[in-house]
Short mmCIF file of C-alpha atoms in Angstrom, two decimals:
data_model
loop_
_atom_site.label_atom_id
_atom_site.label_comp_id
_atom_site.label_asym_id
_atom_site.label_seq_id
_atom_site.Cartn_x
_atom_site.Cartn_y
_atom_site.Cartn_z
CA MET N 1 2.22 25.89 -37.27
CA THR N 2 3.60 25.46 -33.79
CA THR N 3 2.24 26.82 -30.97
CA ASP N 4 3.49 27.06 -27.88
CA THR N 5 2.52 27.00 -24.27
CA PRO N 6 2.58 29.95 -22.44
CA LYS N 7 4.03 30.03 -19.75
CA PHE N 8 3.11 31.87 -16.53
CA PRO N 9 5.75 33.75 -14.21
CA PHE N 10 5.14 31.69 -10.27
CA TYR N 11 3.19 34.65 -8.80
CA ALA N 12 0.64 33.26 -11.61
CA LYS N 13 0.96 29.78 -10.55
CA LEU N 14 -0.04 30.34 -7.34
CA ALA N 15 -2.50 32.66 -7.62
CA PHE N 16 -4.36 30.17 -9.91
CA SER N 17 -3.32 27.04 -7.08
CA LEU N 18 -5.16 29.52 -4.43
CA ILE N 19 -7.64 30.30 -6.15
CA SER N 20 -9.09 26.93 -6.80
CA LEU N 21 -8.18 25.63 -3.66
CA ILE N 22 -10.63 28.21 -2.46
CA ALA N 23 -13.00 26.84 -5.04
CA ILE N 24 -12.92 23.07 -4.13
CA PHE N 25 -13.37 23.79 -0.62
CA PHE N 26 -16.61 26.04 -1.13
CA ILE N 27 -18.02 23.14 -3.23
CA LEU N 28 -17.23 20.37 -0.81
CA TYR N 29 -18.08 22.74 1.62
CA ILE N 30 -21.37 23.27 0.22
CA GLY N 31 -22.38 19.94 -0.98
CA GLN N 32 -21.59 18.50 1.96
CA GLY N 33 -24.78 16.52 1.88
CA ILE N 34 -24.52 15.38 -1.79
CA LEU N 35 -21.16 14.45 -1.89
CA VAL N 36 -20.18 12.81 1.60
CA PRO N 37 -23.01 10.17 0.91
CA LEU N 38 -20.99 9.87 -2.46
CA LEU N 39 -17.46 9.80 -1.10
CA LEU N 40 -18.50 7.10 1.40
CA ALA N 41 -20.57 5.24 -0.76
CA GLY N 42 -17.33 5.00 -3.27
CA LEU N 43 -14.83 3.33 -0.30
CA PHE N 44 -16.85 0.77 0.57
CA SER N 45 -17.91 -0.30 -3.16
CA ILE N 46 -13.32 -0.27 -2.95
CA LEU N 47 -13.12 -2.66 0.48
CA LEU N 48 -16.19 -5.13 -1.40
CA GLY N 49 -14.94 -5.47 -4.84
CA PRO N 50 -13.07 -8.80 -3.39
CA VAL N 51 -16.18 -9.53 -2.51
CA ASN N 52 -18.41 -9.39 -5.30
CA ASN N 53 -15.68 -10.60 -7.53
CA PHE N 54 -15.90 -14.12 -5.91
CA PHE N 55 -19.61 -14.31 -5.77
CA LYS N 56 -19.61 -13.03 -9.70
CA PHE N 57 -16.13 -14.81 -10.93
CA ARG N 58 -15.72 -17.91 -8.54
CA LEU N 59 -19.55 -18.77 -7.73
CA ARG N 60 -20.57 -17.57 -11.36
CA PHE N 61 -23.79 -15.59 -10.09
CA PRO N 62 -25.06 -13.20 -12.19
CA SER N 63 -22.97 -9.34 -12.08
CA ILE N 64 -26.25 -7.63 -10.47
CA LEU N 65 -27.28 -11.08 -7.67
CA SER N 66 -23.77 -10.50 -6.57
CA CYS N 67 -24.14 -6.58 -6.15
CA VAL N 68 -27.00 -7.99 -3.50
CA ILE N 69 -25.95 -9.92 -1.59
CA THR N 70 -22.38 -8.11 -1.10
CA VAL N 71 -24.18 -5.10 0.01
CA LEU N 72 -26.45 -6.63 1.94
CA LEU N 73 -23.65 -8.10 4.00
CA PHE N 74 -22.16 -5.44 4.81
CA ILE N 75 -25.07 -3.67 5.40
CA LEU N 76 -25.91 -7.05 8.17
CA PHE N 77 -22.45 -6.50 9.34
CA PHE N 78 -23.27 -2.51 10.91
CA VAL N 79 -26.80 -3.67 12.31
CA GLY N 80 -25.29 -6.77 14.18
CA VAL N 81 -22.40 -3.54 16.02
CA GLY N 82 -25.81 -2.09 16.24
CA PHE N 83 -27.49 -4.46 17.89
CA PHE N 84 -24.98 -5.27 20.48
CA LEU N 85 -24.37 -1.47 21.20
CA SER N 86 -28.67 -0.83 21.51
CA TRP N 87 -28.27 -4.14 23.66
CA GLN N 88 -25.23 -2.86 26.19
CA ILE N 89 -26.49 0.36 25.92
CA GLY N 90 -30.40 -1.09 26.66
CA ASP N 91 -28.90 -2.70 30.46
CA MET N 92 -26.62 0.44 30.66
CA MET N 93 -30.14 3.01 30.94
CA SER N 94 -31.45 -0.08 33.55
CA ASP N 95 -28.76 1.07 35.39
CA TRP N 96 -29.84 5.03 35.13
CA ASP N 97 -31.11 5.74 38.70
CA LYS N 98 -27.65 4.65 40.62
CA ILE N 99 -25.91 7.31 37.52
CA GLN N 100 -27.46 9.90 38.11
CA ARG N 101 -26.99 9.88 42.44
CA ASN N 102 -23.00 9.98 41.12
CA LEU N 103 -22.63 11.77 38.93
CA ALA N 104 -24.50 14.41 40.72
CA PHE N 105 -22.20 13.64 43.83
CA HIS N 106 -19.17 13.66 41.28
CA ILE N 107 -21.01 17.03 40.89
CA ASP N 108 -21.43 18.51 43.84
CA ARG N 109 -17.98 17.70 45.06
CA LEU N 110 -16.78 19.25 42.13
CA GLN N 111 -18.43 22.89 43.24
CA ASP N 112 -16.81 22.59 46.08
CA LEU N 113 -13.74 21.81 45.02
CA VAL N 114 -14.51 25.29 42.58
CA ARG N 115 -15.92 27.29 46.18
CA GLU N 116 -13.09 27.03 48.01
CA ASN N 117 -10.00 27.80 45.24
CA PHE N 118 -12.34 29.81 43.18
CA ASN N 119 -14.61 31.73 45.98
CA ILE N 120 -17.78 30.82 44.25
CA SER N 121 -20.27 29.78 46.10
CA LYS N 122 -22.69 27.32 44.52
CA ARG N 123 -25.76 29.38 43.35
CA GLU N 124 -23.99 31.61 41.37
CA GLN N 125 -22.28 28.63 39.79
CA ASN N 126 -25.92 27.33 38.94
CA GLU N 127 -26.53 29.86 38.02
CA MET N 128 -23.93 30.37 35.80
CA ILE N 129 -24.30 26.48 34.44
CA ASN N 130 -28.31 28.18 33.99
CA THR N 131 -27.78 31.23 31.76
CA ALA N 132 -24.96 28.99 29.30
CA ALA N 133 -27.75 25.91 29.07
CA ASN N 134 -30.94 28.78 28.26
CA ASP N 135 -28.72 30.55 25.66
CA SER N 136 -27.52 27.41 23.77
CA GLY N 137 -29.66 25.13 24.64
CA ARG N 138 -32.19 26.10 21.71
CA GLN N 139 -29.75 25.92 19.58
CA ILE N 140 -28.13 22.85 20.61
CA VAL N 141 -31.99 21.00 20.04
CA GLY N 142 -31.92 22.04 16.71
CA ASN N 143 -28.80 20.87 15.28
CA THR N 144 -29.73 17.45 16.59
CA LEU N 145 -32.50 17.51 15.04
CA ILE N 146 -30.53 18.34 11.67
CA SER N 147 -27.97 15.86 12.19
CA VAL N 148 -30.15 13.79 13.34
CA SER N 149 -32.32 14.04 9.43
CA ASP N 150 -29.41 14.16 7.72
CA THR N 151 -28.20 10.94 9.10
CA LEU N 152 -31.05 8.88 8.55
CA ALA N 153 -30.91 10.71 4.95
CA ASN N 154 -27.71 9.39 4.86
CA LEU N 155 -28.09 5.73 6.47
CA ILE N 156 -30.75 5.24 3.50
CA LEU N 157 -28.47 6.65 -0.24
CA LEU N 158 -24.92 4.80 1.48
CA PRO N 159 -26.43 1.20 0.74
CA ILE N 160 -27.92 2.56 -2.95
CA TYR N 161 -25.38 4.64 -3.85
CA THR N 162 -22.26 1.34 -3.23
CA PHE N 163 -24.68 -0.81 -4.75
CA LEU N 164 -24.93 1.17 -8.37
CA MET N 165 -21.00 1.86 -7.74
CA LEU N 166 -20.35 -2.22 -7.88
CA TYR N 167 -22.87 -2.71 -10.40
CA TYR N 168 -21.35 0.35 -12.84
CA ARG N 169 -17.54 0.32 -11.94
CA ASN N 170 -16.85 -1.25 -14.78
CA HIS N 171 -18.67 1.68 -17.03
CA PHE N 172 -16.78 4.07 -14.91
CA LYS N 173 -13.36 2.61 -15.78
CA LYS N 174 -14.75 3.38 -19.39
CA PHE N 175 -15.36 6.65 -18.94
CA LEU N 176 -12.00 7.81 -17.63
CA CYS N 177 -10.25 6.25 -20.47
CA LYS N 178 -12.26 7.82 -23.35
CA LEU N 179 -11.77 11.08 -21.17
CA PHE N 180 -7.69 10.40 -21.57
CA SER N 181 -5.91 9.71 -24.43
CA LYS N 182 -4.62 6.25 -25.07
CA GLU N 183 -1.09 6.75 -24.46
CA HIS N 184 -2.45 7.88 -20.64
CA HIS N 185 -3.91 4.83 -20.43
CA ASP N 186 -0.47 2.74 -18.81
CA LYS N 187 -0.18 5.53 -15.91
CA LEU N 188 -4.40 5.87 -15.80
CA GLN N 189 -4.15 1.28 -15.20
CA GLU N 190 -1.04 1.78 -12.38
CA ILE N 191 -3.18 5.11 -10.92
CA MET N 192 -5.87 2.97 -10.58
CA THR N 193 -4.41 0.21 -9.37
CA GLN N 194 -2.87 1.81 -6.57
CA ILE N 195 -5.45 3.38 -5.72
CA ARG N 196 -7.88 0.24 -5.37
CA VAL N 197 -4.89 -1.43 -3.44
CA SER N 198 -4.43 1.15 -0.93
CA VAL N 199 -7.86 1.93 -0.14
CA GLN N 200 -8.43 -1.49 0.69
CA SER N 201 -5.16 -1.96 2.57
CA TYR N 202 -6.32 0.68 5.16
CA ILE N 203 -9.87 0.54 5.17
CA THR N 204 -9.19 -3.27 5.97
CA GLY N 205 -6.20 -2.85 8.12
CA LEU N 206 -8.19 -0.49 10.56
CA PHE N 207 -11.48 -1.89 10.82
CA GLY N 208 -8.83 -5.09 12.28
CA GLU N 209 -7.09 -2.37 14.24
CA MET N 210 -11.19 -1.79 15.32
CA LEU N 211 -10.82 -5.12 16.90
CA ILE N 212 -8.17 -5.19 18.87
CA VAL N 213 -8.74 -1.91 20.21
CA SER N 214 -11.78 -3.65 21.69
CA VAL N 215 -10.68 -6.64 22.24
CA LEU N 216 -7.53 -4.81 24.16
CA THR N 217 -9.51 -1.94 25.66
CA SER N 218 -12.21 -3.81 27.57
CA THR N 219 -10.03 -6.93 28.73
CA GLY N 220 -8.53 -3.77 30.34
CA TYR N 221 -11.78 -2.42 32.14
CA TYR N 222 -12.48 -5.63 32.90
CA ILE N 223 -9.67 -6.25 34.86
CA LEU N 224 -10.21 -3.03 36.80
CA GLY N 225 -13.75 -4.02 37.26
CA LEU N 226 -15.42 -1.24 35.67
CA GLU N 227 -18.65 -1.67 34.80
CA TYR N 228 -19.92 -1.54 30.84
CA ALA N 229 -16.36 -2.74 30.28
CA PHE N 230 -17.36 -4.62 26.47
CA LEU N 231 -19.51 -1.27 25.62
CA LEU N 232 -17.31 0.76 26.55
CA GLY N 233 -14.30 -1.37 24.76
CA VAL N 234 -16.24 -1.85 21.30
CA ILE N 235 -17.21 2.40 21.88
CA THR N 236 -13.23 3.10 22.08
CA GLY N 237 -12.63 0.43 18.98
CA LEU N 238 -15.47 2.70 17.15
CA LEU N 239 -14.03 6.15 17.85
CA ASN N 240 -10.88 4.72 16.99
CA LEU N 241 -11.43 4.71 12.89
CA ILE N 242 -10.94 8.72 13.67
CA PRO N 243 -7.48 8.56 13.70
CA TYR N 244 -5.64 10.86 16.64
CA VAL N 245 -8.70 12.08 17.18
CA GLY N 246 -11.02 9.48 18.27
CA ILE N 247 -8.71 8.16 21.41
CA ALA N 248 -8.75 11.60 23.22
CA MET N 249 -13.12 11.15 22.14
CA ALA N 250 -13.39 7.96 23.34
CA ALA N 251 -11.09 8.13 26.90
CA VAL N 252 -13.21 11.39 28.09
CA LEU N 253 -16.30 9.45 27.14
CA SER N 254 -15.50 6.23 29.08
CA MET N 255 -14.49 8.61 32.20
CA LEU N 256 -17.62 9.09 32.66
CA ALA N 257 -19.09 6.42 32.70
CA SER N 258 -16.52 5.27 34.80
CA LEU N 259 -16.99 7.96 37.27
CA GLY N 260 -21.26 7.79 36.88
CA ALA N 261 -21.24 3.64 37.72
CA SER N 262 -18.90 4.65 40.79
CA THR N 263 -18.25 7.17 43.06
CA ASP N 264 -14.68 5.97 43.95
CA ILE N 265 -13.20 8.77 41.33
CA SER N 266 -9.76 6.77 41.79
CA ILE N 267 -10.89 4.35 38.95
CA VAL N 268 -10.65 7.36 36.59
CA LEU N 269 -6.77 6.65 37.49
CA GLY N 270 -7.15 2.84 35.85
CA VAL N 271 -9.18 4.11 32.70
CA ILE N 272 -6.84 6.87 32.25
CA THR N 273 -3.71 4.17 32.03
CA VAL N 274 -5.62 1.94 30.46
CA ASN N 275 -6.32 4.43 27.76
CA VAL N 276 -2.35 5.07 27.55
CA ILE N 277 -1.05 1.42 26.81
CA VAL N 278 -3.84 0.81 24.51
CA GLN N 279 -3.00 4.28 22.54
CA PHE N 280 0.85 3.03 23.28
CA LEU N 281 -0.01 -0.10 21.70
CA ASP N 282 -1.49 0.98 19.08
CA ASN N 283 0.30 3.18 17.86
CA ASN N 284 3.79 1.72 18.11
CA ILE N 285 2.66 -1.69 16.77
CA LEU N 286 -0.45 -2.00 15.36
CA VAL N 287 -0.98 1.09 13.33
CA PRO N 288 2.55 0.28 11.09
CA MET N 289 1.67 -4.03 10.95
CA VAL N 290 -2.25 -3.73 10.65
CA VAL N 291 -2.87 -0.40 9.43
CA SER N 292 -0.79 -1.30 6.00
CA SER N 293 -1.35 1.29 3.65
CA LYS N 294 0.87 0.79 0.80
CA VAL N 295 0.88 4.60 0.82
CA LYS N 296 2.74 6.31 3.83
CA ILE N 297 1.27 10.00 4.60
CA ASN N 298 3.17 11.95 7.08
CA ALA N 299 1.87 12.51 10.64
CA LEU N 300 0.90 16.53 10.08
CA VAL N 301 -0.30 16.15 6.55
CA SER N 302 -2.94 13.54 8.71
CA ILE N 303 -3.38 15.96 11.20
CA VAL N 304 -4.29 18.97 9.34
CA ALA N 305 -6.44 16.08 6.39
CA ILE N 306 -8.35 15.84 10.02
CA ILE N 307 -9.03 19.25 10.74
CA VAL N 308 -9.43 20.70 8.00
CA GLY N 309 -12.46 17.44 7.02
CA GLY N 310 -13.81 17.82 10.39
CA ALA N 311 -14.23 21.65 9.08
CA ILE N 312 -15.72 20.00 6.55
CA ALA N 313 -18.20 17.85 7.25
CA GLY N 314 -17.48 16.66 10.82
CA ILE N 315 -17.11 13.20 11.80
CA ALA N 316 -17.64 11.65 7.82
CA GLY N 317 -14.91 14.28 6.79
CA MET N 318 -12.54 12.93 9.41
CA PHE N 319 -12.79 9.35 8.48
CA LEU N 320 -12.66 10.17 4.73
CA ALA N 321 -9.57 12.60 5.65
CA ILE N 322 -6.76 9.47 5.18
CA PRO N 323 -8.00 6.96 2.46
CA LEU N 324 -9.00 10.55 0.41
CA THR N 325 -5.20 12.42 1.35
CA ALA N 326 -3.96 8.52 0.66
CA ILE N 327 -5.97 9.08 -2.94
CA ILE N 328 -3.91 12.71 -3.96
CA LYS N 329 -0.78 11.11 -3.08
CA VAL N 330 -0.94 8.39 -5.35
CA ILE N 331 -1.80 11.09 -7.94
CA PHE N 332 1.13 13.44 -6.97
CA ASP N 333 2.63 11.06 -7.18
CA ARG N 334 2.22 9.46 -11.10
CA ILE N 335 2.28 13.11 -12.25
CA ASP N 336 5.62 14.61 -12.79
CA ALA N 337 4.33 18.21 -11.81
CA LEU N 338 3.68 17.59 -9.41
CA GLN N 339 5.74 14.42 -7.32
CA ALA N 340 7.36 17.27 -5.06
CA TRP N 341 3.78 18.11 -3.64
CA GLY N 342 3.58 13.77 -3.27
CA TYR N 343 7.14 13.33 -1.68
CA LEU N 344 6.09 16.67 0.85
CA MET N 345 2.67 14.82 1.85
CA GLY N 346 4.84 11.23 2.33
CA ASP N 347 7.07 9.97 5.27
CA ASP N 348 10.47 8.56 4.35
CA VAL N 349 11.84 8.83 8.04
CA PRO N 350 13.51 5.83 9.21
CA LYS N 351 11.03 4.09 11.42
CA THR N 352 13.85 2.52 13.31
CA PHE N 353 17.09 3.56 15.56
CA THR N 354 19.80 2.04 17.22
CA TRP N 355 20.85 2.80 20.47
CA ARG N 356 24.00 0.05 22.02
CA LYS N 357 23.11 -2.24 19.18
CA LEU N 358 19.42 -2.54 19.82
CA ARG N 359 16.98 -1.27 17.41
CA PHE N 360 13.46 0.01 18.97
CA PRO N 361 10.92 -0.30 18.00
CA PHE N 362 11.67 -4.28 15.74
CA TYR N 363 8.97 -3.45 12.87
CA ALA N 364 11.57 -2.06 9.83
CA SER N 365 14.70 -3.30 9.42
CA ASP N 366 17.57 -0.38 7.12
CA GLU N 367 16.99 -1.63 4.35
CA THR N 368 13.46 -1.49 4.56
CA ALA N 369 14.56 2.98 5.50
CA ALA N 370 16.59 3.18 3.17
CA ALA N 371 14.44 1.49 -0.09
CA THR N 372 11.48 3.98 1.23
CA THR N 373 14.76 6.81 1.63
CA THR N 374 14.63 9.22 -1.13
CA THR N 375 18.67 10.82 -1.40
CA ILE N 376 19.22 14.53 -2.07
CA PRO N 377 22.68 15.31 -3.25
CA ASN N 378 24.52 17.38 -1.99
CA GLU N 379 25.75 20.61 -3.89
CA THR N 380 28.58 20.57 -6.20
CA GLU N 381 31.98 20.69 -4.79
CA ILE N 382 34.41 23.11 -5.98
CA LYS N 383 37.79 21.97 -6.55
CA PHE N 384 41.30 23.60 -6.36
CA THR N 385 44.39 22.51 -7.62
CA GLU N 386 47.68 23.26 -7.52
CA THR N 387 49.21 24.32 -10.99
CA LYS N 388 53.41 24.60 -12.19
CA THR N 389 54.80 27.39 -14.01
CA ASP N 390 58.27 26.91 -15.30
CA PRO N 391 60.82 29.49 -14.37
CA THR N 392 62.22 29.51 -17.56
CA VAL N 393 58.61 30.58 -19.54
CA GLU N 394 57.92 32.86 -16.80
CA ILE N 395 61.35 34.55 -17.36
CA LYS N 396 60.94 35.32 -20.94
CA ASN N 397 57.62 36.34 -20.58
CA LYS N 398 58.67 39.18 -18.57
CA ASN N 399 61.64 39.80 -21.40
CA GLY N 400 58.89 39.85 -23.81
CA SER N 401 57.21 42.11 -21.82
CA SER N 402 60.12 44.69 -20.79
#
């Protein structure tokens, strides 16, 4: 007895897909407090896998001891970064009186510009600012307290989740093998290997990019003579972990800090110039060379993923957006029915162009671009052939028909 798989029309498949997407995003939004630390721990456990393997297989430590040492080193790294930031912020707070005076000077000049161009007096401007502050002040304080408590809880849970995922990772692999039939185990192994390589490549490249951006930005600010140059450079590197959005946030913070450190407004132009140069180098050199992810995602999908991640889970969602999108693309590329969606998320546009025998930028070749480009076959051409008719046959046909 054979059973045929039911085939649904296109509108039914579209409805099922939309309902599934709505359910997934609703679950992510409602359960973000639980899911975000788990997802972060999963990414960090993949990143720390080689370190754990070094202690476990090369130094032959017990499994639980190698996991503990790996997580402790991971914690020490972030504690060191936090100590440096707190030390620099402490030096900055020692100049708080000067910062307040400089900011008050710039605010006064801004109010003069508003009064001259829009005919709004300073008293009216102050009333508008106070009204807006009173309306949103309580809500801001409440949201801040909630976010601080959530952050502290996640900081406690994140190392625990990371340790447990490192310790039970073979258990999870066996679970996935039991979940699928043996005929799919080869494809499952290929997907897991590609996900591991992609996530490790992306996150390690991202931390390398963070270090280089911090050094470049700090050097630029130091040449400008900007106070707190190293602090602002490190903050720029950390915020650059959020693609597309982080560098803009860092530029705004740097401009505010420069205005607080000096009454000369022209230093803002220098800060903008440094950020533009660093961003140009980052996008055209660092991202292609340092962030060497094995999965290529086009810019449109990346931006949409970051916006959706930010709407669901804030800054943590923005950070998770790109690696999770890369994982989804790896899965789509290995499933026949979803390969079209994986191609849509990808990027096979050639990364070089030639002008007067010069190739810009020079970090890829035509062969590489051609290898990653899918050729779409042209439509079938209709060829017309000339046929010749024998005159004698034509005369016979005419005589026979007459």
